[in-house]
Structure formats: structure tokens, C-alpha cells
JSON list of C-alpha atoms and ligand atoms in Angstrom, two decimals:
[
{"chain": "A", "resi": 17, "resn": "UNK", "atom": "CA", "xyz": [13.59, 27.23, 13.80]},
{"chain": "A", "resi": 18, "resn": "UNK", "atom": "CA", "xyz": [14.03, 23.62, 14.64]},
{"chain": "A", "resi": 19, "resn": "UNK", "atom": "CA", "xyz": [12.62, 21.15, 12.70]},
{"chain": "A", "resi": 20, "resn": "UNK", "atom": "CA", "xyz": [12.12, 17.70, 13.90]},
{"chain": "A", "resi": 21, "resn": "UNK", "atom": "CA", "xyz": [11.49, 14.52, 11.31]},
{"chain": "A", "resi": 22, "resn": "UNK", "atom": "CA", "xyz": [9.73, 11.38, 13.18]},
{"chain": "A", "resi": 23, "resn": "UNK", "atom": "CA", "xyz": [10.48, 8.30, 11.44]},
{"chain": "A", "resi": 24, "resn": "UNK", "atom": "CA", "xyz": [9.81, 4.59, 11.61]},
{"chain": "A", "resi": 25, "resn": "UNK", "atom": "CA", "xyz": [12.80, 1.45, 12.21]},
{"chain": "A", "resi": 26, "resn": "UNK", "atom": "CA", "xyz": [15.42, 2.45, 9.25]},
{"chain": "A", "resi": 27, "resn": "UNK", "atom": "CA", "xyz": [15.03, -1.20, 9.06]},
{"chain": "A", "resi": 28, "resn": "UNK", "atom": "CA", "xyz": [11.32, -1.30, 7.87]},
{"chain": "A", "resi": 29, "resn": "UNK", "atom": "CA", "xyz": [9.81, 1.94, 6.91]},
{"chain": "A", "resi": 30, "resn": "UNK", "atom": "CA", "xyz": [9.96, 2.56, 3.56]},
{"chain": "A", "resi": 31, "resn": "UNK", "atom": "CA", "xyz": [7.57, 5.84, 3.43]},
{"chain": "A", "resi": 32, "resn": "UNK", "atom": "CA", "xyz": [10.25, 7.00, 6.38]},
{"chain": "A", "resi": 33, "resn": "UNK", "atom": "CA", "xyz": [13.10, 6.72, 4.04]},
{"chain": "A", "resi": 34, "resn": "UNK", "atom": "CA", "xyz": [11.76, 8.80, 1.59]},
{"chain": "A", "resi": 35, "resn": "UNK", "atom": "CA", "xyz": [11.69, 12.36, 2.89]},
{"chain": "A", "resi": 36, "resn": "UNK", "atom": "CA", "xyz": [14.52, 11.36, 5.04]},
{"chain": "A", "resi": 37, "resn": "UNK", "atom": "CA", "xyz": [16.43, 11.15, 1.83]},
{"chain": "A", "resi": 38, "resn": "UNK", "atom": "CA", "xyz": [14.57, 14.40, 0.23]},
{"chain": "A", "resi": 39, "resn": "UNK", "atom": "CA", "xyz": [15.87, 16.55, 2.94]},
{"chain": "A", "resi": 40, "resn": "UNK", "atom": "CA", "xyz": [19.29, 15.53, 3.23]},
{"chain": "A", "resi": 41, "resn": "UNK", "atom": "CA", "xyz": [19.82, 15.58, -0.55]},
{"chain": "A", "resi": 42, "resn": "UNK", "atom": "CA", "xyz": [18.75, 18.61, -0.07]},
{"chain": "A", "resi": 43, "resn": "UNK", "atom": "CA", "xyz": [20.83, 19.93, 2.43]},
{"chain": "A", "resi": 44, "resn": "UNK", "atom": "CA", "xyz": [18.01, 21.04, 4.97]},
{"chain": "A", "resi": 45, "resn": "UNK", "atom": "CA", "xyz": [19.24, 20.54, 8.96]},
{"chain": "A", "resi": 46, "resn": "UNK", "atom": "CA", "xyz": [16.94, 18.49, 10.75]},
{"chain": "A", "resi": 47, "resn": "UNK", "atom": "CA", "xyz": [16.65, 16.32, 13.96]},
{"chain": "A", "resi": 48, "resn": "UNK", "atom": "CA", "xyz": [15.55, 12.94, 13.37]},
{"chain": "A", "resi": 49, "resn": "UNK", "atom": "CA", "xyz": [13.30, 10.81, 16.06]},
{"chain": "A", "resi": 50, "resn": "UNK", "atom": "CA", "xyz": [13.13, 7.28, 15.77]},
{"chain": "A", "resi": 51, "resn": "UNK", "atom": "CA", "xyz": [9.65, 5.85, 16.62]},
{"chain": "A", "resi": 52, "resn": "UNK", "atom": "CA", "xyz": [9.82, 2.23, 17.02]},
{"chain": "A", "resi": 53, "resn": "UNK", "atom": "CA", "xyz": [6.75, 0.37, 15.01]},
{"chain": "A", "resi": 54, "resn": "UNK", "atom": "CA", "xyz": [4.83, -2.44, 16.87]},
{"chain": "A", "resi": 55, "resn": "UNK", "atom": "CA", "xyz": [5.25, -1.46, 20.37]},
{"chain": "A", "resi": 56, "resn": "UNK", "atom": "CA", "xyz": [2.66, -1.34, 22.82]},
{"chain": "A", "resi": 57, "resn": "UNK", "atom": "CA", "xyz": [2.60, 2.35, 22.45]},
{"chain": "A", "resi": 58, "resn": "UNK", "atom": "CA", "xyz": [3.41, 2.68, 19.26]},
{"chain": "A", "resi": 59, "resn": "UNK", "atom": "CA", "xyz": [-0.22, 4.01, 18.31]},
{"chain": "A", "resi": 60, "resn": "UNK", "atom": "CA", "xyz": [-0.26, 6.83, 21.37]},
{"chain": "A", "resi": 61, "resn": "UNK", "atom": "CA", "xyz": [3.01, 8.09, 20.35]},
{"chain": "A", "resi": 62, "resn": "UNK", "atom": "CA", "xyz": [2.05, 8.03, 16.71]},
{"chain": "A", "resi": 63, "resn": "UNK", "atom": "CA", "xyz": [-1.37, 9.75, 17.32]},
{"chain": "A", "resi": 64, "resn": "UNK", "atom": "CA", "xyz": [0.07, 12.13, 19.37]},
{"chain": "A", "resi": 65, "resn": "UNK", "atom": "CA", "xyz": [1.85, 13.57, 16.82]},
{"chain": "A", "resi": 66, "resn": "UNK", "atom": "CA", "xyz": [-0.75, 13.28, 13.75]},
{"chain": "A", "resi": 67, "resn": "UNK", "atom": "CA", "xyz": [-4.84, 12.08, 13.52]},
{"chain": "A", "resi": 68, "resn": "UNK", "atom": "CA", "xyz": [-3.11, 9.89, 10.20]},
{"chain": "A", "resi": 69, "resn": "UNK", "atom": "CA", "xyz": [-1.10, 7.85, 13.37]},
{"chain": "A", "resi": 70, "resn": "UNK", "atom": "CA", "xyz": [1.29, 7.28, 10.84]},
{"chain": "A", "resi": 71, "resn": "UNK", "atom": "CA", "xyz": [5.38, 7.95, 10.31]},
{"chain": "A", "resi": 72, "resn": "UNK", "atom": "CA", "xyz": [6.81, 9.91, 8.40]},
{"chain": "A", "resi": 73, "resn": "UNK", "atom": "CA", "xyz": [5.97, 13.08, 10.14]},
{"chain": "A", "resi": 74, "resn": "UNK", "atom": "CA", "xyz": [7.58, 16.45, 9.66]},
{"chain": "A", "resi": 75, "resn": "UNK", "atom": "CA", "xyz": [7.55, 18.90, 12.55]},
{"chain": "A", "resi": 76, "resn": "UNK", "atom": "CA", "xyz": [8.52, 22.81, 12.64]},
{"chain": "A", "resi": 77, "resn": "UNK", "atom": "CA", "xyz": [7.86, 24.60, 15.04]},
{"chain": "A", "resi": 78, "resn": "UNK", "atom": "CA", "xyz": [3.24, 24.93, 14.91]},
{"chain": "A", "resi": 79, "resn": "UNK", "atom": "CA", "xyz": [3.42, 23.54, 11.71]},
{"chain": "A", "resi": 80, "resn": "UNK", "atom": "CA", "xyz": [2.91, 19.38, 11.23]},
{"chain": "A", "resi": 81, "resn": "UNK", "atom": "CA", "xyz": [3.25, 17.63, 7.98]},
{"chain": "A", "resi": 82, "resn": "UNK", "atom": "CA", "xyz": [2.29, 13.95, 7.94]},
{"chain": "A", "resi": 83, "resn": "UNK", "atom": "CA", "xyz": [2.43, 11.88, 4.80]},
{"chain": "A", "resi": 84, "resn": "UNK", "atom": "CA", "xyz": [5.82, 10.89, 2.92]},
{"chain": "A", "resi": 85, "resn": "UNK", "atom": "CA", "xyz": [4.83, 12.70, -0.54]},
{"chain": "A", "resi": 86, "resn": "UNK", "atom": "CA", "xyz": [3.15, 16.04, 1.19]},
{"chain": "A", "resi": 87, "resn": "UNK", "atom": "CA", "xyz": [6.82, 16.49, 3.44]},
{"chain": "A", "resi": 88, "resn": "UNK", "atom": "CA", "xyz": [9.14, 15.84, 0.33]},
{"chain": "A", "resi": 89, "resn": "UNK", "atom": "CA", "xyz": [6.81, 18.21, -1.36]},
{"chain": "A", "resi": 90, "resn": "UNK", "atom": "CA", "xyz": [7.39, 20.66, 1.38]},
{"chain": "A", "resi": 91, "resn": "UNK", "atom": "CA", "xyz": [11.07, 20.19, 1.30]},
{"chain": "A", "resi": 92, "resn": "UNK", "atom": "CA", "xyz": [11.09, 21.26, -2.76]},
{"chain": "A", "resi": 93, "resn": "UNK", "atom": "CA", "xyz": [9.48, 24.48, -1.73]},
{"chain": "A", "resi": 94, "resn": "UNK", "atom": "CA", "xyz": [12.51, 25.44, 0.24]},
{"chain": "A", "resi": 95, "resn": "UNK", "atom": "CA", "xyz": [14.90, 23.97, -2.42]},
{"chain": "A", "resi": 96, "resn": "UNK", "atom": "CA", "xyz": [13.76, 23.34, -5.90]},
{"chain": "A", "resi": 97, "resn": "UNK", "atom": "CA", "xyz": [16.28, 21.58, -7.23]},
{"chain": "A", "resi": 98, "resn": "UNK", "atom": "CA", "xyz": [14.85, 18.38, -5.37]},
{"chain": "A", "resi": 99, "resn": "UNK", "atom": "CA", "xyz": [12.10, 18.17, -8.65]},
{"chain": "A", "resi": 100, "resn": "UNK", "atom": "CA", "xyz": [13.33, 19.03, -12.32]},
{"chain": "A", "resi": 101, "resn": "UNK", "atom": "CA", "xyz": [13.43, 22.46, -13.04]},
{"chain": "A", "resi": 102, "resn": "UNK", "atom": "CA", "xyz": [12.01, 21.47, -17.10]},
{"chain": "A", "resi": 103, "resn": "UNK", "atom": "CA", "xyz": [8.16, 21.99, -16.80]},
{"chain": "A", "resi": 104, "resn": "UNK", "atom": "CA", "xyz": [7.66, 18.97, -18.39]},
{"chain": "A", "resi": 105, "resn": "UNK", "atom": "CA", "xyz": [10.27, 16.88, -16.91]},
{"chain": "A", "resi": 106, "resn": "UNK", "atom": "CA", "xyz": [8.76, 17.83, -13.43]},
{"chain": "A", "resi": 107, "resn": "UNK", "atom": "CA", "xyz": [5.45, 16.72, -14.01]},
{"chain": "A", "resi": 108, "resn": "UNK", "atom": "CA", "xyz": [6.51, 13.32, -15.73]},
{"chain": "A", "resi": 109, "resn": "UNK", "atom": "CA", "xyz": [8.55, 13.13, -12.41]},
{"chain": "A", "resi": 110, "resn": "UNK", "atom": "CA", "xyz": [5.85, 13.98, -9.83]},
{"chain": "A", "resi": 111, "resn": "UNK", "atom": "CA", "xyz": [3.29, 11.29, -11.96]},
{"chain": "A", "resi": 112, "resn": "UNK", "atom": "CA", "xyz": [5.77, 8.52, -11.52]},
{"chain": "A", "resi": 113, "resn": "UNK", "atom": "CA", "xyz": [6.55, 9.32, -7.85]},
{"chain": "A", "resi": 114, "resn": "UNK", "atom": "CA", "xyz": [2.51, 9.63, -7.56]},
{"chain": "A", "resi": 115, "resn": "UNK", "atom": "CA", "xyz": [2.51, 6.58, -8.95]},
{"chain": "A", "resi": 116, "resn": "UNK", "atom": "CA", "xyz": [5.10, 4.64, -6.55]},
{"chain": "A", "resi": 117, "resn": "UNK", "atom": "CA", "xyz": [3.03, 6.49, -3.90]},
{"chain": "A", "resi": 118, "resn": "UNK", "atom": "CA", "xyz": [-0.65, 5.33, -4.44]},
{"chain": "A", "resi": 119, "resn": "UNK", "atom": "CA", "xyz": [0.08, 2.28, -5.97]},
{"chain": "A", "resi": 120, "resn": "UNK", "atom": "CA", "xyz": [1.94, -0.88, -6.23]},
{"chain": "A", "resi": 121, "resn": "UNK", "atom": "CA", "xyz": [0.08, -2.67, -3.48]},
{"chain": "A", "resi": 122, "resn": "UNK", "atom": "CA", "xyz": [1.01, -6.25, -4.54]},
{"chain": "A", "resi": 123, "resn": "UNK", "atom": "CA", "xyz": [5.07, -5.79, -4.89]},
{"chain": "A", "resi": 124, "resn": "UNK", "atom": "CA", "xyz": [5.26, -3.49, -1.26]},
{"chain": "A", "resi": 125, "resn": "UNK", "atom": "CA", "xyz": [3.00, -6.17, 0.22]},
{"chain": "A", "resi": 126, "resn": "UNK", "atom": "CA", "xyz": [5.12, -9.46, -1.17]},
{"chain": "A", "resi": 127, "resn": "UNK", "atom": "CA", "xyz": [8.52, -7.58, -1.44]},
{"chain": "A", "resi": 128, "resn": "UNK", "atom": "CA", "xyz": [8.10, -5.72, 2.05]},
{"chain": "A", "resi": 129, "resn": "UNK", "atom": "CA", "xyz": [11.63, -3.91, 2.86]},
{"chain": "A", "resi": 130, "resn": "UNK", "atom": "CA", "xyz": [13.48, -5.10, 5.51]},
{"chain": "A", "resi": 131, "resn": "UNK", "atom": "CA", "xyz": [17.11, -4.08, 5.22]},
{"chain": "A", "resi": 132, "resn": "UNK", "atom": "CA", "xyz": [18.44, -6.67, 7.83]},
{"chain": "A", "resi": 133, "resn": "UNK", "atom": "CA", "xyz": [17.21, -9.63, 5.53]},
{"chain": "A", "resi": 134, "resn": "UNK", "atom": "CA", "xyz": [19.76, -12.04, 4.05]},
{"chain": "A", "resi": 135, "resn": "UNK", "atom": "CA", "xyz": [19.60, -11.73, 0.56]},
{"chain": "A", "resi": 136, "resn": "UNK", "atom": "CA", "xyz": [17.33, -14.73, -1.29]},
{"chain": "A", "resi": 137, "resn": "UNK", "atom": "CA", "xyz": [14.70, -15.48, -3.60]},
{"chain": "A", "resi": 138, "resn": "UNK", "atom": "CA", "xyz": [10.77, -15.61, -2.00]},
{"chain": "A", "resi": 139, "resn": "UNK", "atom": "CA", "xyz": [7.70, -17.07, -3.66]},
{"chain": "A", "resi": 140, "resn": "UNK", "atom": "CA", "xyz": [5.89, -14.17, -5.68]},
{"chain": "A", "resi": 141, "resn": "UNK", "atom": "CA", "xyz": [2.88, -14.11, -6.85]},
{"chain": "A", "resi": 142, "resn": "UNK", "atom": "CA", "xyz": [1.09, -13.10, -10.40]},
{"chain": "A", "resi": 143, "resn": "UNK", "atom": "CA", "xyz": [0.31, -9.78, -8.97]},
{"chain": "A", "resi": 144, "resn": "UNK", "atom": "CA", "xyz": [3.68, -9.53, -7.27]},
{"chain": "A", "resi": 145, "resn": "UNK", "atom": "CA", "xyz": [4.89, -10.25, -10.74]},
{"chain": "A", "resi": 146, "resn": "UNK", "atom": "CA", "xyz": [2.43, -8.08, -13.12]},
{"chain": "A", "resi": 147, "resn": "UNK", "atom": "CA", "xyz": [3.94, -4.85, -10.35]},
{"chain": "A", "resi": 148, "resn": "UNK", "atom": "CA", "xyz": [7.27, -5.54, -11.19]},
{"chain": "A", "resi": 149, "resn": "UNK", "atom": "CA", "xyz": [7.04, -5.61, -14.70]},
{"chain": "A", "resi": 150, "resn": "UNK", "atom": "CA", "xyz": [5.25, -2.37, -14.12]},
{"chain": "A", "resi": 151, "resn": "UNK", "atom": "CA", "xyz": [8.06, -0.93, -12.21]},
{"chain": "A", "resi": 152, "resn": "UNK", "atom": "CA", "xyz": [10.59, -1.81, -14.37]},
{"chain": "A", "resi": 153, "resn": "UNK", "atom": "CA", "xyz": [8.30, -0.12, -17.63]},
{"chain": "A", "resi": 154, "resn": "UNK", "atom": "CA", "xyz": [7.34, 3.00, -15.42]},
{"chain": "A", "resi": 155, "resn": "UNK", "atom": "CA", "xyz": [11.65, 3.21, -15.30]},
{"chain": "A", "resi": 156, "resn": "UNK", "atom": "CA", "xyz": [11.85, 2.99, -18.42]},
{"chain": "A", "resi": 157, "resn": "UNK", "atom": "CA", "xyz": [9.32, 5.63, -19.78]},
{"chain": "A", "resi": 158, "resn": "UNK", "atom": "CA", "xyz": [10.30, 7.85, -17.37]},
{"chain": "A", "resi": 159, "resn": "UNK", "atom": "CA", "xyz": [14.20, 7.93, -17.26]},
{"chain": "A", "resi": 160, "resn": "UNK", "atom": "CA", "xyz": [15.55, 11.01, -19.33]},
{"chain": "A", "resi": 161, "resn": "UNK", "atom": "CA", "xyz": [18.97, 11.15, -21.05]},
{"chain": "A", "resi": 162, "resn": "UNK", "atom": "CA", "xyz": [22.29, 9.48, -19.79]},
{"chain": "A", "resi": 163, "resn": "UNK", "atom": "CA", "xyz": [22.76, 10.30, -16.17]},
{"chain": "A", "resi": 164, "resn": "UNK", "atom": "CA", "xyz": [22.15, 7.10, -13.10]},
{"chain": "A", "resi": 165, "resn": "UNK", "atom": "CA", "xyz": [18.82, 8.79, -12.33]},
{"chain": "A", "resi": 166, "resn": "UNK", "atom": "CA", "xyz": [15.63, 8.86, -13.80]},
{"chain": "A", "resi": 167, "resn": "UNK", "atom": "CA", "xyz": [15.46, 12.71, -14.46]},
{"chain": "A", "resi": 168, "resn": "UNK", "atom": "CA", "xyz": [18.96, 13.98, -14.37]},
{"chain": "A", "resi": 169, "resn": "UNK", "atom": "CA", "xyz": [20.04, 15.38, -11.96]},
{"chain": "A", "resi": 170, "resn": "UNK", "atom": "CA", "xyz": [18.91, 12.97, -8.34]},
{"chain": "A", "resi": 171, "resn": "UNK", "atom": "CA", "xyz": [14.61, 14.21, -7.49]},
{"chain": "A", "resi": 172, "resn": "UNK", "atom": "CA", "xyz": [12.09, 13.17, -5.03]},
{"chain": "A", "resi": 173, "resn": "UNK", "atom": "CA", "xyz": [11.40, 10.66, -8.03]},
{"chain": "A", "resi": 174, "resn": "UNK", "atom": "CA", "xyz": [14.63, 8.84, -7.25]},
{"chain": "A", "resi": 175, "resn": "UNK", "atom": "CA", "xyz": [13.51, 9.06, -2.99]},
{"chain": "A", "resi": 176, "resn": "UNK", "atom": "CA", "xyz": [10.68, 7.66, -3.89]},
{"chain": "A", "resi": 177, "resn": "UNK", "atom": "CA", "xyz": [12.17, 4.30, -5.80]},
{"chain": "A", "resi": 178, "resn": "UNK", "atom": "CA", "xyz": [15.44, 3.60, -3.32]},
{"chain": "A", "resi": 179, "resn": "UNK", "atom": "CA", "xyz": [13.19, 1.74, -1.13]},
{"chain": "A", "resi": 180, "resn": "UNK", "atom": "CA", "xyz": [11.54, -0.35, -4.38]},
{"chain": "A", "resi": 181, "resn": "UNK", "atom": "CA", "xyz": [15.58, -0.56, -4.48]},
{"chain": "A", "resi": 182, "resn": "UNK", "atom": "CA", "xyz": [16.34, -2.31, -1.51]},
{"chain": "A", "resi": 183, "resn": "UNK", "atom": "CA", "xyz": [13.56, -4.53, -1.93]},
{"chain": "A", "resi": 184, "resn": "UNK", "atom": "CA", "xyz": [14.52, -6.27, -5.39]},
{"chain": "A", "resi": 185, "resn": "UNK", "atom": "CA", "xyz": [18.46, -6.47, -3.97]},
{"chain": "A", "resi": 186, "resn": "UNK", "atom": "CA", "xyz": [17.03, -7.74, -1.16]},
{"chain": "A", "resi": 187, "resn": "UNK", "atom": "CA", "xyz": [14.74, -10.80, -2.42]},
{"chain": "A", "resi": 188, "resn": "UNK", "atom": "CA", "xyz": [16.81, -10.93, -5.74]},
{"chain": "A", "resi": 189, "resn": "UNK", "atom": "CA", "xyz": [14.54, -10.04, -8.26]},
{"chain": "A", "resi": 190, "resn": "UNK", "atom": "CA", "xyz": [15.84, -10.70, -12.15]},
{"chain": "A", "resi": 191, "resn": "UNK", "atom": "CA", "xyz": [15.33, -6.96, -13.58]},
{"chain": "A", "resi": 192, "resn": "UNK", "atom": "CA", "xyz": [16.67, -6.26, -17.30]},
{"chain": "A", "resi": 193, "resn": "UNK", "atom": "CA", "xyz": [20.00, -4.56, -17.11]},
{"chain": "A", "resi": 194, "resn": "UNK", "atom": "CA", "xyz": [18.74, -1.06, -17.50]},
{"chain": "A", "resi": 195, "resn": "UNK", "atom": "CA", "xyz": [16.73, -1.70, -14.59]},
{"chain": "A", "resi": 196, "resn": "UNK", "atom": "CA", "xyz": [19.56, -3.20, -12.41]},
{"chain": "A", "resi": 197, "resn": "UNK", "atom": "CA", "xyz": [21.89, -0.06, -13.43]},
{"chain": "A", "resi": 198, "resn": "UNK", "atom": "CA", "xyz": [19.54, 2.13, -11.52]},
{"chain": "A", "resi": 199, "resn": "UNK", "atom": "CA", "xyz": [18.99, -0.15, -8.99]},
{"chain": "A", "resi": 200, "resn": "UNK", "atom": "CA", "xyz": [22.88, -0.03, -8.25]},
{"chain": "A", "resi": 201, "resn": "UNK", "atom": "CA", "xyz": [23.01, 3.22, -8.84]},
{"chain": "A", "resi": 202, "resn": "UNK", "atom": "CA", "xyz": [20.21, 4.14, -6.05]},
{"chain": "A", "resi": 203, "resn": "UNK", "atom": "CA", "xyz": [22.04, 1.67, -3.60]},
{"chain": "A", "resi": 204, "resn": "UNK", "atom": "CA", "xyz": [25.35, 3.18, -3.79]},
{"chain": "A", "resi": 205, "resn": "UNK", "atom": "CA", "xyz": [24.35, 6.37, -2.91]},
{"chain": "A", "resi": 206, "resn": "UNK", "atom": "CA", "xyz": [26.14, 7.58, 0.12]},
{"chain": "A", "resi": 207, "resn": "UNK", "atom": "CA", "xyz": [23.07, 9.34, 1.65]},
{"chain": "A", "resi": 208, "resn": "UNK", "atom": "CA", "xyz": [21.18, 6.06, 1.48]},
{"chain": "A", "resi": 209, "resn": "UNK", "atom": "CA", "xyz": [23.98, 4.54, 2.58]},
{"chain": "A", "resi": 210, "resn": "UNK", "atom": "CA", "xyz": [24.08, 6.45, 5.55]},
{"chain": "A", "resi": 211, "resn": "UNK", "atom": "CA", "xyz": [20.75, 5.66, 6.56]},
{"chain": "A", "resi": 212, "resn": "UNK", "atom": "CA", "xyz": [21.30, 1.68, 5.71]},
{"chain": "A", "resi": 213, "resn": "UNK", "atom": "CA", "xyz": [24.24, 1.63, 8.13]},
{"chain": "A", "resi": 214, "resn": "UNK", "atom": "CA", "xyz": [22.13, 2.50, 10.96]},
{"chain": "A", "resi": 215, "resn": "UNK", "atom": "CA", "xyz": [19.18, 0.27, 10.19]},
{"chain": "A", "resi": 216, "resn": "UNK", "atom": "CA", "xyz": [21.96, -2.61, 10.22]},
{"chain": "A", "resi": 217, "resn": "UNK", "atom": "CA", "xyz": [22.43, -1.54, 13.86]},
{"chain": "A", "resi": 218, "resn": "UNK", "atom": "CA", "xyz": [18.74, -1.61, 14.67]},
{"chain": "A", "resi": 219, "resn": "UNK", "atom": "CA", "xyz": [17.80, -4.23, 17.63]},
{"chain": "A", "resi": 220, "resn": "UNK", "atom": "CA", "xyz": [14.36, -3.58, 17.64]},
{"chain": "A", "resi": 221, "resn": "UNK", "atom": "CA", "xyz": [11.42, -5.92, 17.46]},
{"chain": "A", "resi": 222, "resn": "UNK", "atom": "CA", "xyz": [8.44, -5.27, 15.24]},
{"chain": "A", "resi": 223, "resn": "UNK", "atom": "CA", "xyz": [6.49, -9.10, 15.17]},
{"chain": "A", "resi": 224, "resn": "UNK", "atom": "CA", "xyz": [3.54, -7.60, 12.95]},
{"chain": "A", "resi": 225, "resn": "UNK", "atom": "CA", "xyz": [5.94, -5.84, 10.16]},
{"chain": "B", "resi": 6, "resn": "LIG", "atom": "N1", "xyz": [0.87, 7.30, 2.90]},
{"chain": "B", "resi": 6, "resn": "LIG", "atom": "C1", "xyz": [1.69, 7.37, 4.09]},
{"chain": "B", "resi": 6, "resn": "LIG", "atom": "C2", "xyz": [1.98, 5.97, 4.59]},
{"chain": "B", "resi": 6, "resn": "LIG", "atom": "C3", "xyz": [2.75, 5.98, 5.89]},
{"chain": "B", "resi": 6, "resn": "LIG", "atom": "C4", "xyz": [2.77, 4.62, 6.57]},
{"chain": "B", "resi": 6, "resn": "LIG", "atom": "O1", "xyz": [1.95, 3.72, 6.26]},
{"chain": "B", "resi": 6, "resn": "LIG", "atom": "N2", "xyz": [3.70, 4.45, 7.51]},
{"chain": "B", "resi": 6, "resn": "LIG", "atom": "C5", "xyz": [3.78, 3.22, 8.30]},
{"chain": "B", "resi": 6, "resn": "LIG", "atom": "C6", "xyz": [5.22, 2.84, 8.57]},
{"chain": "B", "resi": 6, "resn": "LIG", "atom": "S1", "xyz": [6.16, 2.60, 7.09]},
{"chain": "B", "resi": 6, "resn": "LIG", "atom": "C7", "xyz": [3.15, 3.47, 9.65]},
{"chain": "B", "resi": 6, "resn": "LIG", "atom": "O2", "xyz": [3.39, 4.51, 10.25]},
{"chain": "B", "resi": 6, "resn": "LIG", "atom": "N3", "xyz": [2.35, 2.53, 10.15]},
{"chain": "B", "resi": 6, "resn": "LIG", "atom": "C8", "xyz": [1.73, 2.69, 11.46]},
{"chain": "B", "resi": 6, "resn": "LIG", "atom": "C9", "xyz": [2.11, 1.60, 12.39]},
{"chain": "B", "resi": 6, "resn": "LIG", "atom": "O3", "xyz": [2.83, 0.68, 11.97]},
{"chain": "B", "resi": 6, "resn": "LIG", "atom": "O4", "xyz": [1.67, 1.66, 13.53]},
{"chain": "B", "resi": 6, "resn": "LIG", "atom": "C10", "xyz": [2.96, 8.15, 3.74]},
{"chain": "B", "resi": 6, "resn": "LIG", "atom": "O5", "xyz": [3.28, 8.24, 2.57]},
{"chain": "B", "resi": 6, "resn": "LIG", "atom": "O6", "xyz": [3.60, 8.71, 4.65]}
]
């Protein structure tokens, strides 16, 4: 059955990147829709599709699943491997991805992605600055053994940080250099690389993002 994922400007939406990435990791076929964010009907098209009005949203068939976290969630109960299989390791994973999700107001607000931004420095705030130093201790309580990713093998953990990723590149954050290894490490992947090329082709215009 087809399944269709709706997604904000690769350029912008951060929440959109993250199941995007879940389901191609994990090898599930979809088709993607691009919803552009700030247009004049933006909101219709949005509430058409979920009473949240909000991208990402997963589609299949009678079945709609709004909410970044709830659709990569979905995702690991076709293919596991996309949390740790270790009990223990898979709930430290989904807290820090619960985490990312419900939290960290300050650095999404300050640092907000936008992949078509020249790289440079802007002026953060205490709170900006208290989130980062959060991040970057959340990283490093959570990352197990040698591997580039926080649990092993790549998870929905690692989906939900690429776009906390992009955003210290982006506005050049100093990070310590256990931070920065993951940072690079998230960047080069070639699925997120994928879905930076085409927000670098984007055109649209989104004035209130
Ligand atoms: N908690 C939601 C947040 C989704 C969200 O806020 N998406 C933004 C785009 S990144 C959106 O659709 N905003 C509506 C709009 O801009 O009209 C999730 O995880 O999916």
C-alpha cells in the first residue's frame, strides 16, 4: 500500500527531517510531498491533512500519523533495528530523543535551521547558551561505546539530533571535540546528505520562518 510522507521546505523543517531520515535509514519506500510553509494556504493544506495543522505527516492508506516522534515510532514497528535492540540501551535512547523532542526551546528558537544560511557566528543568549551546554552533556551521557553514533549502531536518537547538527555547523557553535566528532559524523551521512542537496535547491519563500 502506498504510503505518502508530507513534509515542510528541506530548507527549514527540522521535525520534517526527522522521520524523513527514520524511514529511509530504514529502508521503507515512500512518496514524499513537499508542503511549502508560509504560504497563503499553507494552513488549509496543512489542516486538511491533520487537526495538529502541522508537518511532518505520515499517510497510508486510512491511516494518518502526525507528529515527528509518533511516525519514527511507527517506522520502528516495521523495522526494529531503527531503536537499540539492548532493553536498556533503547530506553536511554528513546529518553534522550524525548528529550530533543519536548524540549530545548531556547537553542531551536535562537539556532533555528536553515540549511541555505552562510555559515557565521549569531548573538546567543544565556538560555541559548545554558541549552547547548545541555546538548552537548545529554551527548555525552548518552553515547555508548566507540562507534560515530550515540547508541551503536545509527537510531531514531541520531534522526532526532542531525537537525541540532546542522544548526551548530551552521551558526558555528564552539562544541568540545567529542561533541564536534558527532556533529561531523551526523553531517556526512549520505542519507542526510541527500536530503541537504535538495534543500540547497529550494526557491521558496517562507518570510515568518
Ligand atoms: N511536535 C511536532 C512539531 C511539528 C511542527 O511544529 N512543524 C512545523 C514545521 S517544522 C509546522 O508544521 N508548522 C506549521 C506552519 O508553519 O504553518 C512534530 O514533532 O512533528
Amino acid at each position: 500500500m502506498s504510503l505518502t510522507l508530507h513534509i515542510g521546505n528541506k530548507r527549514l523543517s527540522s521535525w520534517s527531517m526527522r522521520p524523513w531520515l527514520a524511514l529511509k535509514k530504514a529502508g521503507i519506500a515512500f512518496t514524499e510531498n513537499v508542503i511549502p510553509l508560509d504560504q497563503d494556504d499553507t494552513r488549509e493544506t496543512l489542516l486538511a491533512l491533520s487537526p495538529a495543522a502541522t508537518v511532518p505527516v505520515l499517510q497510508k492508506d486510512d491511516l494518518t500519523i502526525w507528529d515527528s516522534l509518533a511516525i519514527c515510532e511507527w517506522a520502528a514497528e516495521q523495522v526494529p533495528s531503527l531503536w537499540p535492540a539492548d532493553p536498556v540501551q533503547r530506553a536511554r535512547a528513546r529518553a534522550v530523543t524525548a528529550s530533543m523532542h519536548s524540549g530545548f526551546g531556547a537553542l531551536r528558537s535562537t539556532l533555528s535551521m536553515d540549511l541555505q544560511r552562510p555559515v557565521g557566528q549569531t548573538s546567543v543568549d544565556v538560555a541559548c547558551w545554558a541549552d547547548i551546554e545541555r546538548m552537548e552533556a545529554l551527548w555525552a551521557a548518552a553515547k555508548t561505546g566507540n562507534g560515530l553514533y550515540l547508541f551503536g549502531d545509527w537510531s531514531i536518537a541520531d534522526a532526532f539530533f542531525t537537525p541540532v547538527a546542522t544548526r551548530f555547523q551552521t551558526y558555528d557553535i564552539p562544541l568540545s571535540s567529542a561533541s564536534r566528532a558527532y556533529v561531523d559524523a551526523l553531517l556526512a551521512d549520505p542519507v542526510y546528505q541527500d536530503w541537504r542537496a535538495a534543500a540547497l535547491e529550494e526557491s521558496f519563500n517562507a518570510p515568518f520562518h
